[in-house]
Tab-separated table of C-alpha atoms and ligand atoms in Angstrom:
chain	number	residue	atom	x	y	z
Z	1	UNK	CA	-172.170	-178.209	27.429
Z	2	UNK	CA	-170.716	-181.728	27.202
Z	3	UNK	CA	-168.051	-180.480	24.790
Z	4	UNK	CA	-167.124	-177.727	27.252
Z	5	UNK	CA	-166.659	-180.195	30.085
Z	6	UNK	CA	-164.482	-182.388	27.883
Z	7	UNK	CA	-162.419	-179.400	26.819
Z	8	UNK	CA	-161.836	-178.231	30.391
Z	9	UNK	CA	-160.909	-181.742	31.517
Z	10	UNK	CA	-158.393	-181.895	28.699
Z	11	UNK	CA	-156.856	-178.522	29.613
Z	12	UNK	CA	-156.652	-179.580	33.295
Z	13	UNK	CA	-154.996	-182.887	32.359
Z	14	UNK	CA	-152.454	-181.080	30.174
Z	15	UNK	CA	-151.684	-178.602	32.969
Z	16	UNK	CA	-151.112	-181.403	35.478
Z	17	UNK	CA	-148.897	-183.271	32.976
Z	18	UNK	CA	-146.987	-180.064	32.323
Z	19	UNK	CA	-146.399	-179.558	36.060
Z	20	UNK	CA	-145.332	-183.162	36.517
Z	21	UNK	CA	-142.940	-183.342	33.560
Z	22	UNK	CA	-141.900	-179.682	33.585
Z	23	UNK	CA	-138.228	-178.789	33.205
Z	24	UNK	CA	-136.432	-177.027	36.004
Z	25	UNK	CA	-135.162	-174.061	33.972
Z	26	UNK	CA	-131.542	-173.098	34.573
Z	27	UNK	CA	-129.682	-170.000	33.431
Z	28	UNK	CA	-128.108	-170.848	30.043
Z	29	UNK	CA	-124.491	-170.611	31.195
Z	30	UNK	CA	-125.109	-172.880	34.179
Z	31	UNK	CA	-126.655	-175.487	31.872
Z	32	UNK	CA	-123.840	-175.226	29.338
Z	33	UNK	CA	-121.195	-175.509	32.039
Z	34	UNK	CA	-122.743	-178.658	33.459
Z	35	UNK	CA	-122.977	-180.166	29.959
Z	36	UNK	CA	-119.305	-179.385	29.365
Z	37	UNK	CA	-118.432	-180.998	32.716
Z	38	UNK	CA	-120.248	-184.165	31.612
Z	39	UNK	CA	-118.329	-184.194	28.343
Z	40	UNK	CA	-115.055	-183.716	30.208
Z	41	UNK	CA	-115.862	-186.540	32.623
Z	42	UNK	CA	-116.573	-188.869	29.678
Z	43	UNK	CA	-113.354	-187.783	27.882
Z	44	UNK	CA	-115.464	-186.406	25.034
Z	45	UNK	CA	-114.265	-182.807	24.936
Z	46	UNK	CA	-112.441	-181.520	21.887
Z	47	UNK	CA	-109.091	-180.020	22.822
Z	48	UNK	CA	-108.182	-178.079	19.727
Z	49	UNK	CA	-104.506	-177.806	18.854
Z	50	UNK	CA	-103.182	-174.842	16.845
Z	51	UNK	CA	-100.911	-174.995	13.802
Z	52	UNK	CA	-98.419	-172.139	13.621
Z	53	UNK	CA	-97.093	-173.140	10.202
Z	54	UNK	CA	-98.797	-174.403	6.982
Z	55	UNK	CA	-100.516	-177.776	6.755
Z	56	UNK	CA	-97.586	-180.018	5.728
Z	57	UNK	CA	-95.925	-183.239	6.981
Z	58	UNK	CA	-93.786	-181.188	9.368
Z	59	UNK	CA	-95.455	-178.360	11.242
Z	60	UNK	CA	-95.274	-176.426	14.476
Z	61	UNK	CA	-98.315	-177.291	16.552
Z	62	UNK	CA	-98.886	-175.697	19.962
Z	63	UNK	CA	-95.267	-174.532	19.875
Z	64	UNK	CA	-93.848	-177.973	19.125
Z	65	UNK	CA	-92.242	-179.260	15.904
Z	66	UNK	CA	-94.213	-182.374	14.995
Z	67	UNK	CA	-94.922	-184.855	12.262
Z	68	UNK	CA	-98.517	-184.330	11.098
Z	69	UNK	CA	-100.478	-187.539	10.545
Z	70	UNK	CA	-104.040	-186.299	10.817
Z	71	UNK	CA	-104.701	-183.821	8.025
Z	72	UNK	CA	-106.907	-184.481	4.990
Z	73	UNK	CA	-104.223	-182.922	2.824
Z	74	UNK	CA	-103.855	-186.233	0.949
Z	75	UNK	CA	-101.755	-184.937	-1.921
Z	76	UNK	CA	-99.837	-182.285	-0.011
Z	77	UNK	CA	-101.467	-179.472	-2.005
Z	78	UNK	CA	-102.560	-177.193	0.863
Z	79	UNK	CA	-99.214	-175.386	0.831
Z	80	UNK	CA	-98.289	-176.030	-2.809
Z	81	UNK	CA	-96.600	-173.046	-4.545
Z	82	UNK	CA	-98.889	-173.371	-7.602
Z	83	UNK	CA	-102.015	-173.081	-5.459
Z	84	UNK	CA	-100.624	-170.118	-3.540
Z	85	UNK	CA	-99.655	-168.354	-6.772
Z	86	UNK	CA	-103.095	-169.039	-8.235
Z	87	UNK	CA	-104.784	-167.611	-5.108
Z	88	UNK	CA	-102.673	-164.443	-5.339
Z	89	UNK	CA	-103.280	-164.080	-9.094
Z	90	UNK	CA	-107.055	-164.516	-8.609
Z	91	UNK	CA	-107.059	-161.904	-5.832
Z	92	UNK	CA	-105.192	-159.441	-8.041
Z	93	UNK	CA	-107.583	-160.018	-10.927
Z	94	UNK	CA	-110.940	-160.357	-9.118
Z	95	UNK	CA	-110.410	-158.874	-5.626
Z	96	UNK	CA	-110.707	-160.387	-2.177
Z	97	UNK	CA	-114.427	-161.142	-2.125
Z	98	UNK	CA	-117.050	-162.161	-4.656
Z	99	UNK	CA	-119.479	-159.480	-3.499
Z	100	UNK	CA	-122.637	-161.561	-3.548
Z	101	UNK	CA	-124.382	-164.913	-3.680
Z	102	UNK	CA	-123.835	-166.868	-6.894
Z	103	UNK	CA	-127.235	-166.112	-8.432
Z	104	UNK	CA	-127.115	-162.328	-7.931
Z	105	UNK	CA	-123.680	-160.838	-8.633
Z	106	UNK	CA	-121.369	-163.473	-7.158
Z	107	UNK	CA	-120.641	-165.604	-10.220
Z	108	UNK	CA	-117.311	-164.600	-11.761
Z	109	UNK	CA	-115.679	-166.099	-14.820
Z	110	UNK	CA	-113.282	-167.947	-12.499
Z	111	UNK	CA	-116.239	-169.793	-10.881
Z	112	UNK	CA	-117.311	-170.916	-14.350
Z	113	UNK	CA	-113.764	-172.043	-15.195
Z	114	UNK	CA	-113.591	-174.121	-12.027
Z	115	UNK	CA	-116.921	-175.801	-12.805
Z	116	UNK	CA	-115.776	-176.626	-16.333
Z	117	UNK	CA	-112.429	-178.004	-15.121
Z	118	UNK	CA	-114.133	-180.095	-12.471
Z	119	UNK	CA	-116.675	-181.544	-14.919
Z	120	UNK	CA	-113.767	-182.513	-17.183
Z	121	UNK	CA	-111.941	-184.093	-14.246
Z	122	UNK	CA	-115.011	-186.049	-13.089
Z	123	UNK	CA	-115.980	-187.023	-16.662
Z	124	UNK	CA	-119.420	-185.502	-16.074
Z	125	UNK	CA	-121.531	-183.283	-18.286
Z	126	UNK	CA	-121.459	-180.409	-15.787
Z	127	UNK	CA	-120.692	-179.407	-12.222
Z	128	UNK	CA	-121.813	-176.803	-9.702
Z	129	UNK	CA	-119.667	-175.521	-6.825
Z	130	UNK	CA	-120.607	-174.470	-3.292
Z	131	UNK	CA	-118.877	-172.819	-0.325
Z	132	UNK	CA	-118.133	-176.125	1.418
Z	133	UNK	CA	-118.876	-179.820	1.265
Z	134	UNK	CA	-121.116	-179.418	4.290
Z	135	UNK	CA	-123.127	-176.686	2.539
Z	136	UNK	CA	-123.354	-178.956	-0.518
Z	137	UNK	CA	-124.889	-181.883	1.362
Z	138	UNK	CA	-127.036	-179.711	3.619
Z	139	UNK	CA	-128.414	-177.854	0.599
Z	140	UNK	CA	-128.560	-180.438	-2.174
Z	141	UNK	CA	-130.343	-183.301	-0.404
Z	142	UNK	CA	-133.377	-181.173	0.599
Z	143	UNK	CA	-133.546	-179.824	-2.956
Z	144	UNK	CA	-134.029	-183.339	-4.312
Z	145	UNK	CA	-136.616	-184.942	-2.039
Z	146	UNK	CA	-139.682	-183.940	-0.024
Z	147	UNK	CA	-142.612	-185.498	1.837
Z	148	UNK	CA	-143.529	-187.704	-1.143
Z	149	UNK	CA	-140.142	-189.398	-1.113
Z	150	UNK	CA	-137.925	-191.872	0.723
Z	151	UNK	CA	-134.228	-191.629	1.592
Z	152	UNK	CA	-132.242	-194.813	2.227
Z	153	UNK	CA	-128.919	-194.011	3.884
Z	154	UNK	CA	-125.859	-196.026	5.027
Z	155	UNK	CA	-125.734	-196.068	8.843
Z	156	UNK	CA	-122.210	-194.610	8.896
Z	157	UNK	CA	-122.769	-191.744	6.478
Z	158	UNK	CA	-121.111	-188.416	7.265
Z	159	UNK	CA	-122.848	-185.943	9.585
Z	160	UNK	CA	-123.397	-183.446	6.781
Z	161	UNK	CA	-125.452	-186.081	4.933
Z	162	UNK	CA	-127.424	-186.798	8.097
Z	163	UNK	CA	-128.128	-183.095	8.551
Z	164	UNK	CA	-129.063	-182.755	4.869
Z	165	UNK	CA	-131.558	-185.619	5.322
Z	166	UNK	CA	-132.968	-184.002	8.476
Z	167	UNK	CA	-133.697	-180.856	6.494
Z	168	UNK	CA	-136.045	-182.758	4.201
Z	169	UNK	CA	-139.556	-183.928	4.983
Z	170	UNK	CA	-138.850	-187.262	3.322
Z	171	UNK	CA	-139.247	-190.618	5.069
Z	172	UNK	CA	-135.907	-192.091	6.112
Z	173	UNK	CA	-134.596	-195.615	6.344
Z	174	UNK	CA	-131.076	-196.644	7.321
Z	175	UNK	CA	-129.278	-199.721	6.013
Z	176	UNK	CA	-126.465	-201.593	7.720
Z	177	UNK	CA	-123.030	-200.281	6.904
Z	178	UNK	CA	-121.980	-201.310	3.350
Z	179	UNK	CA	-124.527	-204.141	3.448
Z	180	UNK	CA	-126.136	-204.411	0.017
Z	181	UNK	CA	-128.535	-207.191	1.018
Z	182	UNK	CA	-129.832	-204.965	3.826
Z	183	UNK	CA	-130.095	-202.104	1.328
Z	184	UNK	CA	-132.153	-204.415	-0.891
Z	185	UNK	CA	-134.479	-205.163	2.066
Z	186	UNK	CA	-135.166	-201.452	2.569
Z	187	UNK	CA	-136.929	-201.415	-0.808
Z	188	UNK	CA	-139.836	-203.442	0.616
Z	189	UNK	CA	-143.093	-201.455	0.626
Z	190	UNK	CA	-141.798	-198.483	-1.293
Z	191	UNK	CA	-144.467	-198.274	-4.012
Z	192	UNK	CA	-146.063	-195.243	-2.378
Z	193	UNK	CA	-142.980	-193.065	-2.802
Z	194	UNK	CA	-142.456	-190.771	-5.756
Z	195	UNK	CA	-138.658	-191.017	-5.479
Z	196	UNK	CA	-136.268	-193.221	-3.567
Z	197	UNK	CA	-132.882	-191.603	-2.967
Z	198	UNK	CA	-130.051	-193.885	-1.866
Z	199	UNK	CA	-127.145	-192.035	-0.254
Z	200	UNK	CA	-123.712	-193.320	0.628
Z	201	UNK	CA	-120.270	-192.019	1.414
Z	202	UNK	CA	-117.764	-193.290	-1.163
Z	203	UNK	CA	-114.940	-193.665	1.353
Z	204	UNK	CA	-116.111	-193.665	4.982
Z	205	UNK	CA	-114.265	-190.940	6.805
Z	206	UNK	CA	-113.789	-192.612	10.180
Z	207	UNK	CA	-112.971	-196.155	9.040
Z	208	UNK	CA	-111.377	-195.666	5.636
Z	209	UNK	CA	-113.450	-198.455	4.065
Z	210	UNK	CA	-115.073	-198.119	0.637
Z	211	UNK	CA	-118.757	-198.388	-0.334
Z	212	UNK	CA	-119.435	-201.401	-2.625
Z	213	UNK	CA	-120.507	-199.072	-5.400
Z	214	UNK	CA	-120.847	-201.601	-8.230
Z	215	UNK	CA	-123.431	-203.583	-6.231
Z	216	UNK	CA	-125.175	-200.448	-4.999
Z	217	UNK	CA	-125.518	-199.198	-8.587
Z	218	UNK	CA	-127.066	-202.496	-9.618
Z	219	UNK	CA	-129.522	-202.402	-6.699
Z	220	UNK	CA	-130.693	-198.870	-7.365
Z	221	UNK	CA	-131.096	-199.648	-11.069
Z	222	UNK	CA	-133.230	-202.710	-10.255
Z	223	UNK	CA	-135.543	-200.491	-8.205
Z	224	UNK	CA	-135.596	-197.342	-10.328
Z	225	UNK	CA	-134.027	-195.404	-7.436
Z	226	UNK	CA	-131.651	-192.420	-7.502
Z	227	UNK	CA	-128.040	-192.647	-6.294
Z	228	UNK	CA	-126.177	-189.918	-4.391
Z	229	UNK	CA	-122.502	-190.542	-3.542
Z	230	UNK	CA	-120.343	-188.365	-1.299
Z	231	UNK	CA	-116.844	-188.639	-2.769
Z	232	UNK	CA	-115.162	-186.299	-0.251
Z	233	UNK	CA	-112.427	-188.827	0.525
Z	234	UNK	CA	-112.351	-190.444	-2.924
Z	235	UNK	CA	-111.303	-187.460	-5.028
Z	236	UNK	CA	-107.554	-187.367	-5.484
Z	237	UNK	CA	-107.380	-190.802	-3.882
Z	238	UNK	CA	-109.386	-193.393	-5.852
Z	239	UNK	CA	-109.596	-194.019	-9.580
Z	240	UNK	CA	-107.308	-193.055	-12.455
Z	241	UNK	CA	-105.480	-189.814	-11.609
Z	242	UNK	CA	-107.611	-189.585	-8.472
Z	243	UNK	CA	-110.855	-189.122	-10.416
Z	244	UNK	CA	-112.808	-190.676	-7.572
Z	245	UNK	CA	-114.939	-193.651	-6.692
Z	246	UNK	CA	-117.069	-193.910	-9.862
Z	247	UNK	CA	-113.935	-194.106	-11.944
Z	248	UNK	CA	-112.457	-196.650	-9.502
Z	249	UNK	CA	-115.472	-198.973	-9.927
Z	250	UNK	CA	-115.937	-198.188	-13.603
Z	251	UNK	CA	-119.483	-196.881	-13.065
Z	252	UNK	CA	-118.993	-193.359	-14.381
Z	253	UNK	CA	-122.280	-191.921	-15.628
Z	254	UNK	CA	-124.307	-194.305	-13.436
Z	255	UNK	CA	-124.244	-192.249	-10.228
Z	256	UNK	CA	-126.945	-189.581	-10.479
Z	257	UNK	CA	-125.402	-187.138	-8.011
Z	258	UNK	CA	-121.669	-187.125	-7.282
Z	259	UNK	CA	-120.851	-184.797	-4.454
Z	260	UNK	CA	-117.349	-183.850	-3.317
Z	261	UNK	CA	-115.197	-181.309	-1.551
Z	262	UNK	CA	-112.131	-179.176	-2.204
Z	263	UNK	CA	-111.138	-179.323	1.480
Z	264	UNK	CA	-109.317	-182.643	1.356
Z	265	UNK	CA	-107.121	-183.891	-1.531
Z	266	UNK	CA	-107.533	-180.589	-3.379
Z	267	UNK	CA	-106.036	-178.778	-0.383
Z	268	UNK	CA	-108.455	-175.780	-0.334
Z	269	UNK	CA	-112.079	-175.386	0.697
Z	270	UNK	CA	-115.417	-175.666	-1.136
Z	271	UNK	CA	-117.874	-178.300	-2.288
Z	272	UNK	CA	-119.361	-179.461	-5.559
Z	273	UNK	CA	-121.881	-181.640	-7.304
Z	274	UNK	CA	-120.957	-183.264	-10.607
Z	275	UNK	CA	-123.647	-184.740	-12.854
Z	276	UNK	CA	-125.869	-183.943	-15.775
Z	277	UNK	CA	-126.352	-180.402	-17.100
Z	278	UNK	CA	-130.021	-180.505	-16.110
Z	279	UNK	CA	-129.199	-181.613	-12.564
Z	280	UNK	CA	-126.699	-178.763	-12.086
Z	281	UNK	CA	-129.084	-176.212	-13.600
Z	282	UNK	CA	-131.853	-177.464	-11.307
Z	283	UNK	CA	-129.597	-177.241	-8.216
Z	284	UNK	CA	-128.566	-173.707	-9.193
Z	285	UNK	CA	-132.226	-172.769	-8.925
Z	286	UNK	CA	-133.182	-174.783	-5.877
Z	287	UNK	CA	-130.350	-175.260	-3.360
Z	288	UNK	CA	-130.830	-172.862	-0.477
Z	289	UNK	CA	-127.177	-172.856	0.619
Z	290	UNK	CA	-126.295	-171.803	-2.949
Z	291	UNK	CA	-129.054	-169.238	-3.338
Z	292	UNK	CA	-128.782	-167.628	0.088
Z	293	UNK	CA	-125.083	-167.565	0.985
Z	294	UNK	CA	-122.128	-165.611	-0.442
Z	295	UNK	CA	-120.098	-167.460	-3.089
Z	296	UNK	CA	-116.522	-168.725	-2.686
Z	297	UNK	CA	-114.040	-165.818	-2.811
Z	298	UNK	CA	-111.866	-165.592	-5.946
Z	299	UNK	CA	-108.633	-166.570	-4.131
Z	300	UNK	CA	-110.228	-169.840	-3.036
Z	301	UNK	CA	-111.659	-170.524	-6.493
Z	302	UNK	CA	-108.266	-169.778	-8.093
Z	303	UNK	CA	-106.512	-172.209	-5.752
Z	304	UNK	CA	-109.199	-174.901	-6.295
Z	305	UNK	CA	-108.807	-174.544	-10.061
Z	306	UNK	CA	-105.020	-174.901	-9.815
Z	307	UNK	CA	-105.506	-177.974	-7.600
Z	308	UNK	CA	-107.822	-179.736	-10.069
Z	309	UNK	CA	-105.403	-179.020	-12.930
Z	310	UNK	CA	-102.451	-180.256	-10.904
Z	311	UNK	CA	-104.089	-183.516	-9.823
Z	312	UNK	CA	-105.079	-184.200	-13.430
Z	313	UNK	CA	-101.556	-183.572	-14.726
Z	314	UNK	CA	-99.531	-185.300	-12.014
Z	315	UNK	CA	-100.613	-188.924	-11.541
Z	316	UNK	CA	-97.385	-189.457	-9.582
Z	317	UNK	CA	-98.987	-187.708	-6.604
Z	318	UNK	CA	-101.745	-190.304	-6.316
Z	319	UNK	CA	-99.311	-193.174	-6.819
Z	320	UNK	CA	-97.087	-191.891	-4.043
Z	321	UNK	CA	-100.100	-191.545	-1.745
Z	322	UNK	CA	-100.909	-195.236	-2.250
Z	323	UNK	CA	-97.283	-196.357	-1.826
Z	324	UNK	CA	-97.156	-194.488	1.484
Z	325	UNK	CA	-100.557	-195.851	2.492
Z	326	UNK	CA	-99.512	-199.473	1.861
Z	327	UNK	CA	-96.244	-199.028	3.742
Z	328	UNK	CA	-97.755	-197.371	6.802
Z	329	UNK	CA	-100.797	-199.627	7.067
Z	330	UNK	CA	-98.622	-202.734	6.835
Z	331	UNK	CA	-96.335	-201.294	9.519
Z	332	UNK	CA	-99.209	-200.619	11.934
Z	333	UNK	CA	-100.770	-204.023	11.354
Z	334	UNK	CA	-97.519	-205.875	11.804
Z	335	UNK	CA	-97.018	-204.067	15.118
Z	336	UNK	CA	-100.344	-205.611	16.142
Z	337	UNK	CA	-102.656	-202.573	16.122
Z	338	UNK	CA	-106.338	-202.979	15.316
Z	339	UNK	CA	-106.790	-200.945	12.128
Z	340	UNK	CA	-110.346	-202.082	11.381
Z	341	UNK	CA	-111.374	-202.555	7.766
Z	342	UNK	CA	-109.512	-199.626	6.271
Z	343	UNK	CA	-108.755	-199.846	2.539
Z	344	UNK	CA	-107.572	-196.273	1.972
Z	345	UNK	CA	-105.105	-193.709	3.397
Z	346	UNK	CA	-107.480	-193.226	6.347
Z	347	UNK	CA	-106.201	-195.770	8.874
Z	348	UNK	CA	-107.823	-195.884	12.305
Z	349	UNK	CA	-105.981	-197.305	15.285
Z	350	UNK	CA	-108.929	-198.555	17.292
Z	351	UNK	CA	-108.647	-198.415	21.076
Z	352	UNK	CA	-112.349	-198.903	21.903
Z	353	UNK	CA	-112.336	-196.750	25.002
Z	354	UNK	CA	-112.268	-192.952	24.528
Z	355	UNK	CA	-109.819	-192.395	27.408
Z	356	UNK	CA	-107.379	-194.834	25.814
Z	357	UNK	CA	-107.676	-193.009	22.482
Z	358	UNK	CA	-106.911	-189.707	24.202
Z	359	UNK	CA	-103.953	-191.104	26.107
Z	360	UNK	CA	-102.537	-192.673	22.942
Z	361	UNK	CA	-102.824	-189.357	21.074
Z	362	UNK	CA	-101.244	-187.468	24.009
Z	363	UNK	CA	-98.373	-189.947	24.238
Z	364	UNK	CA	-97.784	-189.696	20.497
Z	365	UNK	CA	-97.736	-185.916	20.726
Z	366	UNK	CA	-95.010	-186.222	23.369
Z	367	UNK	CA	-93.154	-188.301	20.771
Z	368	UNK	CA	-93.694	-185.433	18.303
Z	369	UNK	CA	-96.364	-187.173	16.224
Z	370	UNK	CA	-99.604	-185.244	15.771
Z	371	UNK	CA	-102.710	-187.436	15.551
Z	372	UNK	CA	-106.154	-186.882	16.978
Z	373	UNK	CA	-108.408	-189.053	19.072
Z	374	UNK	CA	-111.773	-189.599	17.411
Z	375	UNK	CA	-114.474	-190.232	19.956
Z	376	UNK	CA	-118.261	-190.232	20.318
Z	377	UNK	CA	-120.356	-188.765	18.648
Z	378	UNK	CA	-118.057	-189.005	15.607
Z	379	UNK	CA	-117.846	-192.761	16.172
Z	380	UNK	CA	-119.793	-195.158	18.412
Z	381	UNK	CA	-118.925	-194.916	22.135
Z	382	UNK	CA	-117.041	-198.231	22.160
Z	383	UNK	CA	-115.211	-197.566	18.900
Z	384	UNK	CA	-112.948	-194.682	19.917
Z	385	UNK	CA	-109.751	-194.468	17.960
Z	386	UNK	CA	-106.800	-192.464	16.857
Z	387	UNK	CA	-107.214	-191.744	13.167
Z	388	UNK	CA	-104.132	-191.542	10.997
Z	389	UNK	CA	-103.945	-190.214	7.453
Z	390	UNK	CA	-100.747	-190.387	5.459
Z	391	UNK	CA	-100.214	-188.084	2.515
Z	392	UNK	CA	-98.133	-188.244	-0.642
Z	393	UNK	CA	-95.870	-185.600	0.906
Z	394	UNK	CA	-94.632	-187.881	3.695
Z	395	UNK	CA	-91.251	-189.537	3.169
Z	396	UNK	CA	-90.405	-193.130	4.105
Z	397	UNK	CA	-88.329	-191.716	6.952
Z	398	UNK	CA	-91.375	-189.819	8.250
Z	399	UNK	CA	-93.418	-193.006	8.221
Z	400	UNK	CA	-90.701	-194.983	10.024
Z	401	UNK	CA	-90.492	-192.252	12.662
Z	402	UNK	CA	-94.262	-192.429	13.109
Z	403	UNK	CA	-94.243	-196.237	13.356
Z	404	UNK	CA	-91.531	-196.161	16.058
Z	405	UNK	CA	-93.566	-193.631	18.034
Z	406	UNK	CA	-96.705	-195.791	17.680
Z	407	UNK	CA	-94.766	-198.838	18.835
Z	408	UNK	CA	-93.492	-197.038	21.957
Z	409	UNK	CA	-96.845	-195.462	22.864
Z	410	UNK	CA	-98.809	-198.620	22.001
Z	411	UNK	CA	-96.630	-200.822	24.225
Z	412	UNK	CA	-96.823	-198.350	27.095
Z	413	UNK	CA	-100.606	-198.579	26.911
Z	414	UNK	CA	-100.655	-202.331	26.330
Z	415	UNK	CA	-102.500	-201.918	23.042
Z	416	UNK	CA	-100.028	-204.227	21.316
B	1	LIG	C1	-117.579	-187.612	3.906
B	1	LIG	C2	-117.570	-186.131	4.078
B	1	LIG	N1	-118.520	-185.417	3.446
B	1	LIG	C3	-118.576	-184.085	3.567
B	1	LIG	C4	-117.666	-183.396	4.324
B	1	LIG	C5	-117.768	-181.905	4.448
B	1	LIG	O1	-116.824	-181.325	3.611
B	1	LIG	P1	-116.262	-179.862	3.873
B	1	LIG	O2	-115.059	-179.976	4.745
B	1	LIG	O3	-115.920	-179.377	2.508
B	1	LIG	O4	-117.350	-179.073	4.496
B	1	LIG	C6	-116.652	-184.090	4.986
B	1	LIG	C7	-115.653	-183.352	5.801
B	1	LIG	O5	-115.377	-183.631	6.929
B	1	LIG	C8	-116.603	-185.493	4.863
B	1	LIG	O6	-115.666	-186.210	5.496
């Protein structure tokens, strides 16, 4: 009897709470429209421009001939004749589609060749490829940890890492950006966890700064933790012949999971993990985005393979990328722009306010320079910026043209 009274009181209390805090339901389109209006008011809407020609330093964008300074095509490979030929040859040999997921009937000999070439390039025992870098992070992280484990993640890690972490049931802790002493602090009270997985971007995609990998390796070794590095912006950029961040810091073999993408310096699309044979075999059996989604089509795999071979054989591409990076960064800084802590070809021009970032990008587009404003939620609300990325395909003349346009637009907006 007493239990019944308690139960009814509880139900009544819940009903009252429900009525008090209940949502006023709106038709979906009304709700979406009002959300879009909020985004527009805060200058946070994406206005997507369209390329009518290949991704290259000079392109036609929204009908206008412009200098492109915002692609991830670091080595200018996206429109390289060798990659295009390889894509055509792979299509002729294997067809347009792979026909299946990798584990059923979607592994072709060309997928194997790419994995072997990539393992050679990364100096790892093996590699495994995925449909995209996003699918790699979203699938691999949950395959490695569960409710018995802890993830410790840099606060500025890429969204695909964040989503990968959210898909696990592991505990999560976040350490201050690139701060190894704060990382060290996160190891307090961790005895109860079966595994501790530390995850960091190699090069941070919005700021262009580099993770202090040598110190991170030492910290994880001291604590018997596991290290996962996202080298999306390090491949083709850092290390000898663009081998990536582990090569750059001379810690090859000490990063347990090296993840990367073919969508940036390699000029194509796709993701990968490089590591031990056992790790790759395990991931082949456990990663849901690998097991449950169609494999990369042959044309993409053929182009990725040609890209890896080309980067390996032509160190001049990486050297030119760095020469251009040094020249352009110095130019922006000497004009007085705030370029943050960038150490790589990703150079932000920080405006703080999102409206200012938009206006700067619009003014530059009028000057025939294509850059994009990067605003919240990709960066903090007060850290809006225009992000520039030079490539090895830009000429000195291109960079001078861009610097003049930045000077004009920057002065007009009183940024310099
Ligand atoms: C650091 C980082 N990781 C992962 C990804 C996802 O790679 P993909 O474009 O291959 O999906 C990106 C791409 O934006 C990235 O910048």
